[in-house]
């Protein structure tokens, strides 16, 4: 019987630890504030923003909310970011992605001060991670590492395969697994003989954005499978990049969707906010 990795329970454990750290910082007179900017009212983005606000409230982090209309110009958004960069009371700045098409996402990411880049997307954060220096880690990959460690799954020396090469998940995921002494292969849409490559994996991380793409044919017996994907099916139910029902009986451990990686992303965002405040002490 496969171990079902409970992301909700592990995220709750991390949030409780952060709540304690936040209380101790407050005793020293250090308050924590996260500024969350949302441009437009994309329904999925609104759900994520609400979840982030709820997590802030639970941990004791002040949440500053900026809900801007869809037609907000890039200049207006940049002016707000600069104002928040200069505000010593703000520890973290998060611009909910995606932004409307008339705004250049890359320009916005670069505008956030690396000291307040709690999403871990700024080139300075990515560079620090790639050479093993201190900086904010991208939340979803950092969450996957915590899921593995807190579930008693050894990474060192393991064959790790990452499906997907996005800047937000695939590439940083590979780097963090490498940092934990895993032997890492990144696969993508041009990879030849994909099944042969994924079947070598002791740890398989699926972040390719295709619903139920990974069937039992892609997975080695006894592997650990981490499903980063999230998709809404025609019946309204959520699924991941992995066909859970097909794969579950073949593996040693697997994350469900929902309730696997998702809650960890927000927990690690909160961790970055607390870390940002600790640096000021």
XYZ file of N, CA and C in Angstrom:
843
model
N 0.853 -1.208 0.000
C 0.000 0.000 0.000
C 0.883 1.251 0.000
N 0.652 2.125 -0.953
C 1.486 3.336 -1.082
C 1.243 4.298 0.082
N 2.305 4.991 0.455
C 2.194 6.073 1.445
C 1.610 7.293 0.717
N 0.459 7.768 1.185
C -0.128 8.982 0.604
C 0.427 10.162 1.396
N 1.221 10.996 0.731
C 1.881 12.118 1.414
C 0.863 13.237 1.622
N 0.592 13.530 2.883
C -0.457 14.485 3.248
C 0.108 15.902 3.331
N -0.005 16.634 2.231
C 0.513 18.003 2.167
C -0.210 18.945 3.116
N -1.500 18.698 3.325
C -2.278 19.559 4.239
C -1.729 19.458 5.652
N -1.479 18.233 6.102
C -0.988 18.023 7.475
C 0.421 18.599 7.649
N 1.290 18.395 6.649
C 2.670 18.895 6.747
C 2.674 20.429 6.687
N 1.836 21.005 5.829
C 1.731 22.467 5.742
C 1.231 23.044 7.067
N 0.272 22.366 7.699
C -0.270 22.826 8.994
C 0.821 22.808 10.061
N 1.654 21.773 10.029
C 2.775 21.644 10.972
C 3.752 22.822 10.792
N 4.081 23.138 9.536
C 4.998 24.256 9.238
C 4.382 25.575 9.699
N 3.080 25.750 9.436
C 2.413 26.997 9.831
C 2.410 27.163 11.355
N 2.244 26.063 12.072
C 2.300 26.130 13.544
C 3.690 26.547 14.023
N 4.722 26.005 13.376
C 6.109 26.384 13.722
C 6.335 27.875 13.442
N 5.786 28.357 12.319
C 5.952 29.762 11.940
C 5.177 30.689 12.880
N 4.023 30.210 13.329
C 3.205 30.987 14.286
C 4.015 31.254 15.556
N 4.717 30.218 15.996
C 5.564 30.324 17.197
C 6.709 31.333 16.966
N 7.371 31.208 15.811
C 8.479 32.128 15.479
C 7.987 33.571 15.398
N 6.797 33.758 14.807
C 6.219 35.097 14.663
C 5.929 35.711 16.033
N 5.390 34.896 16.937
C 5.096 35.372 18.300
C 6.386 35.812 18.990
N 7.468 35.044 18.808
C 8.763 35.392 19.420
C 9.326 36.682 18.828
N 9.152 36.866 17.520
C 9.615 38.102 16.873
C 8.833 39.309 17.398
N 7.511 39.100 17.593
C 6.672 40.193 18.108
C 7.115 40.605 19.512
N 7.546 39.617 20.297
C 8.050 39.914 21.652
C 9.282 40.824 21.583
N 10.041 40.692 20.483
C 11.230 41.535 20.286
C 10.878 42.848 19.580
N 9.590 43.052 19.358
C 9.146 44.286 18.698
C 9.211 44.239 17.188
N 9.325 43.025 16.617
C 9.401 42.879 15.154
C 8.055 42.377 14.618
N 7.385 43.224 13.863
C 6.124 42.819 13.213
C 6.434 42.401 11.782
N 5.588 41.544 11.229
C 5.804 41.065 9.855
C 4.623 41.501 8.995
N 4.913 42.056 7.824
C 3.847 42.470 6.906
C 4.147 41.987 5.490
N 3.130 41.401 4.858
C 3.225 40.944 3.469
C 2.268 41.767 2.620
N 2.788 42.385 1.572
C 1.944 43.130 0.629
C 1.594 42.227 -0.545
N 0.290 42.034 -0.769
C -0.182 41.178 -1.867
C -0.898 42.048 -2.884
N -0.376 42.031 -4.122
C -0.954 42.865 -5.194
C -1.616 41.944 -6.221
N -2.879 42.227 -6.502
C -3.582 41.485 -7.555
C -4.126 42.481 -8.569
N -3.793 42.273 -9.845
C -4.293 43.146 -10.909
C -5.369 42.379 -11.676
N -6.595 42.927 -11.677
C -7.713 42.222 -12.314
C -8.333 41.244 -11.330
N -9.361 40.522 -11.798
C -10.054 39.608 -10.867
C -10.183 38.200 -11.432
N -9.052 37.679 -11.911
C -9.014 36.288 -12.367
C -9.481 35.388 -11.223
N -10.504 34.530 -11.442
C -11.078 33.747 -10.339
C -10.052 32.856 -9.614
N -9.172 32.191 -10.374
C -8.163 31.319 -9.741
C -7.210 32.145 -8.880
N -6.802 33.319 -9.397
C -5.911 34.204 -8.645
C -6.578 34.670 -7.356
N -7.886 34.973 -7.443
C -8.621 35.432 -6.253
C -8.626 34.367 -5.164
N -8.752 33.095 -5.568
C -8.732 31.987 -4.598
C -7.360 31.912 -3.932
N -6.289 31.990 -4.742
C -4.926 31.934 -4.190
C -4.671 33.089 -3.220
N -5.117 34.293 -3.614
C -4.907 35.480 -2.774
C -5.643 35.302 -1.439
N -6.873 34.799 -1.512
C -7.654 34.574 -0.277
C -6.951 33.572 0.635
N -6.433 32.498 0.048
C -5.718 31.477 0.834
C -4.472 32.056 1.501
N -3.780 32.944 0.775
C -2.574 33.581 1.326
C -2.935 34.496 2.497
N -4.028 35.242 2.344
C -4.484 36.126 3.426
C -4.864 35.312 4.663
N -5.557 34.192 4.451
C -5.955 33.331 5.576
C -4.739 32.774 6.307
N -3.724 32.374 5.535
C -2.491 31.841 6.138
C -1.788 32.925 6.950
N -1.747 34.157 6.406
C -1.147 35.290 7.134
C -1.858 35.502 8.468
N -3.190 35.504 8.419
C -3.985 35.743 9.629
C -3.696 34.677 10.684
N -3.566 33.430 10.247
C -3.319 32.329 11.193
C -1.948 32.459 11.864
N -0.950 32.826 11.079
C 0.433 32.855 11.583
C 0.719 34.125 12.391
N -0.041 35.194 12.086
C 0.198 36.454 12.787
C 0.949 37.460 11.937
N 0.878 37.260 10.614
C 1.516 38.185 9.671
C 0.458 39.172 9.180
N 0.788 40.446 9.188
C -0.147 41.444 8.669
C -0.200 41.338 7.152
N -1.411 41.302 6.609
C -1.571 41.184 5.159
C -2.063 42.517 4.603
N -1.264 43.121 3.729
C -1.647 44.383 3.088
C -2.145 44.058 1.687
N -3.394 44.349 1.427
C -4.007 43.905 0.178
C -4.179 45.057 -0.808
N -3.695 44.857 -2.038
C -3.843 45.868 -3.102
C -4.545 45.198 -4.272
N -5.857 45.448 -4.386
C -6.639 44.856 -5.478
C -6.854 45.931 -6.536
N -6.107 45.801 -7.632
C -6.099 46.846 -8.662
C -6.967 46.433 -9.848
N -7.611 47.398 -10.513
C -8.436 47.056 -11.678
C -7.599 46.515 -12.842
N -8.249 45.745 -13.687
C -7.631 45.111 -14.868
C -6.864 46.108 -15.736
N -7.418 47.338 -15.839
C -6.815 48.341 -16.741
C -5.645 49.108 -16.111
N -5.233 48.745 -14.915
C -4.072 49.390 -14.277
C -2.872 49.327 -15.230
N -2.178 50.446 -15.403
C -1.038 50.460 -16.335
C 0.207 49.871 -15.659
N 1.156 49.479 -16.488
C 2.423 48.942 -15.976
C 3.124 49.989 -15.101
N 3.062 51.259 -15.523
C 3.712 52.353 -14.772
C 3.107 52.495 -13.380
N 1.771 52.380 -13.299
C 1.086 52.493 -11.992
C 1.489 51.345 -11.072
N 1.569 50.143 -11.654
C 1.959 48.976 -10.867
C 3.410 49.108 -10.385
N 4.294 49.558 -11.264
C 5.703 49.747 -10.897
C 5.854 50.802 -9.803
N 5.037 51.860 -9.888
C 5.092 52.930 -8.872
C 4.694 52.370 -7.499
N 3.678 51.501 -7.475
C 3.247 50.887 -6.207
C 4.353 49.986 -5.649
N 4.979 49.193 -6.523
C 6.064 48.298 -6.085
C 7.217 49.117 -5.496
N 7.576 50.211 -6.157
C 8.675 51.055 -5.653
C 8.339 51.625 -4.279
N 7.070 52.021 -4.102
C 6.616 52.560 -2.818
C 6.756 51.496 -1.719
N 6.374 50.274 -2.048
C 6.452 49.166 -1.071
C 7.906 48.745 -0.815
N 8.744 48.807 -1.865
C 10.184 48.518 -1.700
C 10.788 49.455 -0.653
N 10.338 50.717 -0.684
C 10.913 51.751 0.185
C 10.305 51.747 1.594
N 9.208 50.996 1.781
C 8.513 50.991 3.074
C 9.169 49.979 4.024
N 9.819 50.458 5.059
C 10.559 49.578 5.987
C 9.625 48.663 6.786
N 8.316 48.981 6.810
C 7.348 48.141 7.546
C 6.940 46.896 6.744
N 7.254 46.897 5.453
C 6.843 45.772 4.579
C 8.019 44.805 4.412
N 7.798 43.533 4.776
C 8.866 42.510 4.681
C 8.844 41.755 3.362
N 7.652 41.577 2.812
C 7.528 40.798 1.577
C 6.553 41.443 0.612
N 6.860 41.337 -0.688
C 5.972 41.856 -1.740
C 5.686 40.712 -2.704
N 4.398 40.542 -2.981
C 3.991 39.465 -3.876
C 3.027 40.032 -4.910
N 3.362 39.878 -6.177
C 2.423 40.236 -7.248
C 1.837 38.927 -7.763
N 0.523 38.774 -7.612
C -0.130 37.533 -8.026
C -0.068 37.402 -9.547
N 0.495 36.295 -10.010
C 0.589 36.021 -11.452
C -0.525 35.073 -11.870
N -0.995 35.115 -13.121
C -0.534 36.006 -14.188
C -1.092 37.426 -14.040
N -0.350 38.386 -14.635
C -0.838 39.769 -14.715
C -1.504 39.943 -16.090
N -2.357 40.959 -16.274
C -2.978 41.163 -17.591
C -1.921 41.298 -18.702
N -2.345 41.003 -19.926
C -1.414 40.904 -21.071
C -0.629 42.192 -21.362
N -1.201 43.350 -21.014
C -0.510 44.617 -21.341
C 0.633 44.925 -20.362
N 0.804 44.062 -19.368
C 1.871 44.264 -18.372
C 2.938 43.187 -18.574
N 4.205 43.592 -18.612
C 5.326 42.674 -18.819
C 5.699 42.020 -17.471
N 5.388 40.734 -17.373
C 5.617 39.971 -16.141
C 7.074 40.044 -15.679
N 7.988 39.928 -16.626
C 9.416 39.922 -16.303
C 9.857 41.258 -15.685
N 9.351 42.351 -16.236
C 9.681 43.696 -15.713
C 9.175 43.817 -14.271
N 7.982 43.288 -14.024
C 7.377 43.370 -12.678
C 8.189 42.553 -11.676
N 8.567 41.333 -12.051
C 9.359 40.463 -11.157
C 10.681 41.141 -10.797
N 11.324 41.744 -11.802
C 12.627 42.400 -11.577
C 12.511 43.673 -10.734
N 11.306 44.281 -10.732
C 11.114 45.540 -9.993
C 11.055 45.318 -8.481
N 10.674 44.111 -8.056
C 10.569 43.821 -6.616
C 11.976 43.685 -6.036
N 12.221 44.350 -4.924
C 13.534 44.263 -4.267
C 13.839 42.810 -3.902
N 15.047 42.293 -4.212
C 15.397 40.912 -3.850
C 15.233 40.636 -2.348
N 15.373 41.683 -1.512
C 15.207 41.519 -0.052
C 13.749 41.270 0.327
N 12.822 41.578 -0.602
C 11.392 41.415 -0.302
C 10.713 40.433 -1.264
N 11.526 39.747 -2.061
C 11.025 38.839 -3.108
C 10.658 37.480 -2.505
N 9.566 37.453 -1.723
C 9.204 36.225 -0.995
C 8.695 35.105 -1.910
N 8.420 35.425 -3.179
C 8.057 34.380 -4.154
C 9.300 33.643 -4.656
N 10.477 34.298 -4.524
C 11.717 33.684 -4.988
C 11.875 33.685 -6.499
N 11.236 34.659 -7.196
C 11.263 34.689 -8.664
C 12.301 35.646 -9.235
N 12.798 36.586 -8.423
C 13.744 37.595 -8.927
C 15.026 36.907 -9.408
N 15.638 37.389 -10.522
C 16.887 36.771 -10.993
C 17.956 36.675 -9.896
N 17.991 37.643 -8.982
C 18.979 37.595 -7.884
C 18.693 36.416 -6.952
N 17.417 36.128 -6.694
C 17.032 34.993 -5.842
C 17.384 33.670 -6.526
N 17.076 33.613 -7.819
C 17.345 32.395 -8.603
C 18.853 32.152 -8.680
N 19.623 33.235 -8.895
C 21.085 33.123 -8.962
C 21.674 32.637 -7.649
N 21.188 33.207 -6.534
C 21.679 32.801 -5.207
C 21.403 31.313 -4.968
N 20.198 30.865 -5.361
C 19.850 29.452 -5.185
C 20.771 28.561 -6.020
N 21.056 28.983 -7.249
C 21.828 28.119 -8.155
C 23.277 27.946 -7.719
N 23.813 28.935 -6.934
C 25.203 28.780 -6.463
C 25.266 28.489 -4.958
N 24.081 28.160 -4.390
C 24.054 27.714 -2.993
C 24.213 28.820 -1.973
N 23.933 30.084 -2.382
C 23.996 31.180 -1.412
C 22.615 31.422 -0.809
N 22.594 32.213 0.277
C 21.322 32.493 0.941
C 20.454 33.389 0.081
N 19.180 33.077 0.054
C 18.217 33.881 -0.694
C 16.870 33.207 -0.558
N 15.823 33.844 -1.063
C 14.501 33.236 -0.968
C 14.354 32.141 -2.018
N 13.858 30.988 -1.575
C 13.655 29.870 -2.489
C 12.262 29.942 -3.094
N 12.164 29.546 -4.350
C 10.875 29.454 -5.023
C 9.967 28.516 -4.214
N 8.737 28.974 -3.932
C 7.908 28.320 -2.898
C 7.486 26.883 -3.213
N 7.062 26.617 -4.445
C 6.590 25.257 -4.750
C 7.732 24.237 -4.681
N 8.882 24.463 -5.332
C 9.985 23.497 -5.202
C 10.473 23.337 -3.753
N 10.543 24.453 -3.007
C 10.958 24.366 -1.600
C 9.954 23.525 -0.809
N 8.671 23.667 -1.157
C 7.618 22.873 -0.513
C 7.761 21.389 -0.805
N 8.147 21.050 -2.026
C 8.348 19.638 -2.405
C 9.486 19.030 -1.571
N 10.578 19.789 -1.390
C 11.705 19.296 -0.581
C 11.244 19.024 0.848
N 10.440 19.927 1.402
C 9.919 19.732 2.761
C 8.990 18.517 2.842
N 8.161 18.338 1.818
C 7.272 17.156 1.775
C 8.088 15.864 1.861
N 9.157 15.809 1.069
C 10.001 14.607 1.039
C 10.685 14.400 2.385
N 11.322 15.464 2.899
C 12.080 15.341 4.152
C 11.180 14.967 5.328
N 10.030 15.632 5.412
C 9.144 15.409 6.550
C 8.349 14.111 6.415
N 8.440 13.467 5.262
C 7.802 12.153 5.077
C 8.831 11.024 5.203
N 10.050 11.409 5.611
C 11.098 10.401 5.825
C 11.662 9.821 4.540
N 11.581 10.584 3.443
C 12.082 10.093 2.144
C 13.465 10.684 1.884
N 14.442 9.816 1.769
C 15.837 10.206 1.534
C 15.996 10.673 0.086
N 16.679 11.816 -0.105
C 16.940 12.324 -1.464
C 18.366 11.987 -1.892
N 19.292 12.038 -0.955
C 20.712 11.835 -1.256
C 20.967 10.529 -2.006
N 21.682 10.669 -3.133
C 22.069 9.487 -3.913
C 20.962 8.909 -4.781
N 19.750 9.457 -4.667
C 18.616 8.923 -5.440
C 18.614 9.477 -6.862
N 18.085 8.682 -7.776
C 17.872 9.110 -9.160
C 16.579 9.931 -9.180
N 16.689 11.219 -9.483
C 15.525 12.119 -9.467
C 15.245 12.604 -10.886
N 13.995 12.500 -11.315
C 13.621 12.990 -12.647
C 12.530 14.044 -12.487
N 12.772 15.209 -13.095
C 11.805 16.307 -13.070
C 11.187 16.428 -14.453
N 9.862 16.370 -14.520
C 9.151 16.544 -15.786
C 8.717 18.001 -15.887
N 9.332 18.744 -16.792
C 9.003 20.164 -16.946
C 10.226 21.017 -16.646
N 10.353 22.138 -17.386
C 11.539 22.989 -17.224
C 11.157 24.459 -17.051
N 10.001 24.710 -16.426
C 9.572 26.103 -16.212
C 10.489 26.789 -15.207
N 10.508 28.125 -15.270
C 11.323 28.900 -14.327
C 10.749 28.860 -12.921
N 9.446 28.611 -12.810
C 8.787 28.650 -11.497
C 8.892 27.315 -10.775
N 8.848 26.192 -11.513
C 8.916 24.882 -10.845
C 10.068 24.028 -11.353
N 10.078 23.701 -12.634
C 11.011 22.694 -13.157
C 12.477 22.958 -12.864
N 12.964 24.138 -13.276
C 14.400 24.441 -13.094
C 14.787 24.558 -11.622
N 14.055 25.372 -10.804
C 14.440 25.439 -9.390
C 14.286 24.101 -8.665
N 13.315 23.297 -9.087
C 13.129 21.972 -8.464
C 14.376 21.108 -8.672
N 14.888 21.137 -9.900
C 16.094 20.355 -10.220
C 17.277 20.822 -9.368
N 17.400 22.146 -9.224
C 18.529 22.693 -8.450
C 18.439 22.317 -6.968
N 17.217 22.346 -6.426
C 17.063 22.015 -4.998
C 17.293 20.521 -4.741
N 16.877 19.676 -5.671
C 17.151 18.234 -5.530
C 18.659 17.975 -5.608
N 19.327 18.723 -6.488
C 20.785 18.624 -6.628
C 21.471 19.073 -5.337
N 20.943 20.144 -4.741
C 21.484 20.658 -3.484
C 21.377 19.599 -2.371
N 20.351 18.745 -2.470
C 20.161 17.670 -1.476
C 20.903 16.388 -1.879
N 21.805 16.525 -2.847
C 22.649 15.413 -3.319
C 21.895 14.327 -4.078
N 20.786 14.731 -4.726
C 20.129 13.813 -5.647
C 20.861 13.842 -6.985
N 20.681 12.791 -7.793
C 21.224 12.765 -9.159
C 20.063 13.118 -10.077
N 20.157 14.274 -10.748
C 18.954 14.881 -11.342
C 18.964 14.894 -12.874
N 17.823 14.513 -13.442
C 17.579 14.638 -14.885
C 16.338 15.509 -15.069
N 16.436 16.492 -15.987
C 15.253 17.298 -16.338
C 14.741 16.814 -17.684
N 13.446 16.538 -17.763
C 12.846 16.153 -19.048
C 11.862 17.246 -19.481
N 11.551 17.247 -20.774
C 10.677 18.285 -21.327
C 10.041 17.773 -22.609
N 9.363 18.665 -23.326
C 8.591 18.250 -24.506
C 9.463 17.665 -25.623
N 10.768 17.966 -25.627
C 11.652 17.448 -26.686
C 12.443 16.213 -26.239
N 12.204 15.748 -25.024
C 12.950 14.580 -24.525
C 12.561 13.331 -25.316
N 13.570 12.609 -25.765
C 13.306 11.360 -26.501
C 13.167 10.215 -25.515
N 12.377 9.219 -25.888
C 12.167 8.017 -25.059
C 11.835 8.383 -23.613
N 10.831 9.275 -23.452
C 10.489 9.823 -22.140
C 10.206 8.723 -21.106
N 9.459 7.711 -21.504
C 9.106 6.644 -20.542
C 10.346 5.949 -20.000
N 11.336 5.742 -20.866
C 12.571 5.083 -20.412
C 13.295 5.932 -19.373
N 13.272 7.250 -19.580
C 13.943 8.166 -18.645
C 13.197 8.211 -17.311
N 11.867 8.380 -17.366
C 11.092 8.501 -16.115
C 11.076 7.197 -15.333
N 11.202 6.067 -16.025
C 11.174 4.765 -15.320
C 12.464 4.488 -14.545
N 13.482 5.353 -14.746
C 14.715 5.224 -13.950
C 14.565 5.917 -12.593
N 13.528 6.751 -12.469
C 13.443 7.649 -11.314
C 13.065 6.939 -10.022
N 13.881 7.204 -8.982
C 13.479 6.826 -7.624
C 12.487 7.870 -7.104
N 12.745 9.145 -7.519
C 11.829 10.244 -7.174
C 11.446 10.936 -8.478
N 10.149 10.951 -8.772
C 9.639 11.542 -10.010
C 8.779 12.746 -9.651
N 9.157 13.927 -10.168
C 8.383 15.147 -9.908
C 7.719 15.573 -11.212
N 6.386 15.525 -11.240
C 5.639 15.853 -12.459
C 5.154 17.293 -12.402
N 5.697 18.134 -13.284
C 5.294 19.550 -13.355
C 5.242 19.969 -14.812
N 4.499 19.192 -15.597
C 4.482 19.455 -17.046
C 3.183 20.094 -17.519
N 2.167 20.156 -16.650
C 0.937 20.880 -16.994
C -0.009 20.146 -17.920
N 0.027 18.795 -17.885
C -0.901 18.013 -18.719
C -1.677 17.053 -17.822
N -3.012 17.190 -17.771
C -3.793 16.364 -16.853
C -3.638 14.864 -17.098
N -3.371 14.145 -16.007
C -3.289 12.663 -15.996
C -2.349 12.104 -17.063
N -1.307 12.858 -17.402
C -0.358 12.437 -18.444
C 0.468 11.233 -17.986
N 0.861 11.241 -16.711
C 1.739 10.183 -16.198
C 0.911 8.979 -15.765
N 1.016 7.917 -16.557
C 0.331 6.658 -16.231
C 1.353 5.675 -15.658
N 0.907 4.477 -15.332
C 1.818 3.491 -14.710
C 3.009 3.145 -15.613
N 2.864 3.338 -16.938
C 3.951 3.025 -17.883
C 5.170 3.932 -17.705
N 4.985 5.079 -17.052
C 6.072 6.047 -16.884
C 6.809 5.875 -15.546
N 6.297 4.980 -14.707
C 6.750 4.953 -13.311
C 7.394 3.622 -12.951
N 8.517 3.711 -12.262
C 9.213 2.514 -11.770
C 8.489 1.974 -10.534
N 8.485 0.684 -10.394
C 7.929 0.034 -9.192
C 8.649 0.574 -7.954
N 7.865 1.015 -6.951
C 8.458 1.472 -5.690
C 9.000 2.889 -5.713
N 8.694 3.661 -6.781
C 9.175 5.048 -6.869
C 8.368 5.961 -5.947
N 8.886 7.165 -5.739
C 8.149 8.225 -5.039
C 7.700 9.206 -6.114
N 6.399 9.520 -6.144
C 5.856 10.384 -7.192
C 5.259 11.650 -6.568
N 5.782 12.792 -6.995
C 5.296 14.091 -6.518
C 4.585 14.774 -7.680
N 3.300 15.070 -7.488
C 2.472 15.637 -8.551
C 2.246 17.128 -8.293
N 2.893 17.972 -9.113
C 2.787 19.430 -8.940
C 1.598 19.989 -9.728
N 1.110 19.246 -10.698
C 0.042 19.749 -11.575
C -1.291 19.897 -10.856
N -2.107 20.824 -11.346
C -3.496 20.933 -10.855
C -4.384 21.394 -12.004
N -5.434 20.628 -12.263
C -6.339 20.880 -13.389
C -7.770 20.617 -12.937
N -8.701 21.411 -13.490
C -10.115 21.146 -13.203
C -10.694 20.336 -14.368
N -11.265 19.179 -14.048
C -11.833 18.309 -15.074
C -13.252 18.766 -15.433
N -13.801 18.149 -16.475
C -15.147 18.525 -16.932
C -16.202 18.311 -15.853
N -15.989 17.315 -14.994
C -16.958 17.048 -13.917
C -16.760 17.987 -12.714
N -15.802 18.914 -12.858
C -15.575 19.884 -11.779
C -14.546 19.444 -10.755
N -14.160 18.158 -10.805
C -13.168 17.653 -9.840
C -11.751 18.037 -10.277
N -10.859 18.129 -9.281
C -9.465 18.463 -9.577
C -8.644 17.206 -9.824
N -7.656 17.317 -10.696
C -6.701 16.219 -10.891
C -5.326 16.823 -11.128
N -4.308 15.986 -11.123
C -2.939 16.454 -11.338
C -2.394 16.012 -12.678
N -1.080 16.069 -12.815
C -0.403 15.595 -14.029
C -0.279 14.072 -14.030
N -0.514 13.481 -12.857
C -0.376 12.026 -12.693
C -1.766 11.391 -12.629
N -1.931 10.262 -13.322
C -3.177 9.491 -13.214
C -3.098 8.688 -11.905
N -3.572 9.303 -10.836
C -3.403 8.784 -9.475
C -3.869 7.332 -9.345
N -5.069 7.051 -9.836
C -5.651 5.702 -9.685
C -4.779 4.631 -10.348
N -4.203 4.987 -11.491
C -3.367 4.022 -12.221
C -2.036 3.784 -11.536
N -1.507 4.834 -10.918
C -0.126 4.806 -10.421
C -0.025 4.366 -8.956
N -1.061 4.649 -8.167
C -0.979 4.517 -6.705
C -0.530 3.132 -6.220
N -0.956 2.073 -6.889
C -0.616 0.719 -6.412
C 0.800 0.285 -6.792
N 1.444 1.083 -7.632
C 2.777 0.705 -8.122
C 3.907 1.381 -7.341
N 3.571 2.456 -6.604
C 4.611 3.310 -6.028
C 4.782 3.117 -4.515
N 5.906 3.625 -4.015
C 6.164 3.591 -2.565
C 5.420 4.729 -1.866
N 5.413 5.926 -2.518
C 4.731 7.089 -1.947
C 4.282 8.012 -3.070
N 3.197 8.762 -2.812
C 2.639 9.640 -3.845
C 1.893 10.798 -3.187
N 1.893 11.961 -3.846
C 1.088 13.091 -3.353
C -0.257 13.089 -4.075
N -1.345 13.345 -3.349
C -2.652 13.449 -4.001
C -2.859 14.854 -4.575
N -3.869 15.003 -5.440
C -4.306 16.328 -5.907
C -5.828 16.336 -5.787
N -6.400 17.252 -5.001
C -5.741 18.268 -4.171
C -5.170 17.664 -2.871
N -4.522 18.528 -2.083
C -4.064 18.116 -0.748
C -2.639 17.617 -0.678
N -1.896 17.790 -1.782
C -0.497 17.368 -1.781
C 0.429 18.576 -1.771
N 0.903 18.951 -2.963
C 1.873 20.046 -3.090
C 1.226 21.414 -2.841
N -0.025 21.594 -3.250
C -0.702 22.895 -3.169
C -0.567 23.615 -1.825
N -0.972 22.974 -0.718
C -0.879 23.656 0.589
C 0.554 24.022 0.971
N 1.526 23.285 0.442
C 2.935 23.531 0.778
C 3.447 24.828 0.167
N 2.928 25.195 -0.995
C 3.375 26.426 -1.662
C 3.102 27.626 -0.762
N 1.897 27.660 -0.194
C 1.543 28.791 0.681
C 2.330 28.722 1.988
N 2.538 27.522 2.519
C 3.322 27.380 3.760
C 4.739 27.910 3.567
N 5.343 27.640 2.399
C 6.723 28.096 2.147
C 6.774 29.597 1.845
N 5.696 30.134 1.289
C 5.606 31.589 1.121
C 5.625 32.264 2.501
N 4.848 31.698 3.425
C 4.813 32.228 4.796
C 6.201 32.100 5.454
N 6.865 30.982 5.169
C 8.214 30.761 5.706
C 9.175 31.849 5.213
N 9.069 32.194 3.924
C 9.920 33.254 3.355
C 9.642 34.604 4.013
N 8.359 34.878 4.322
C 7.999 36.146 4.988
C 8.633 36.222 6.373
N 8.556 35.114 7.113
C 9.133 35.087 8.468
C 10.654 35.211 8.382
N 11.251 34.529 7.401
C 12.697 34.598 7.191
C 13.133 36.036 6.891
N 12.323 36.735 6.080
C 12.611 38.125 5.730
C 12.640 39.001 6.984
N 11.711 38.773 7.903
C 11.669 39.551 9.149
C 12.842 39.197 10.068
N 13.196 37.892 10.066
C 14.320 37.448 10.938
C 15.627 38.109 10.525
N 15.766 38.393 9.245
C 16.989 39.021 8.739
C 17.164 40.452 9.256
N 16.056 41.056 9.694
C 16.124 42.439 10.173
C 16.485 42.516 11.670
N 16.434 41.357 12.341
C 16.678 41.344 13.794
C 18.175 41.487 14.087
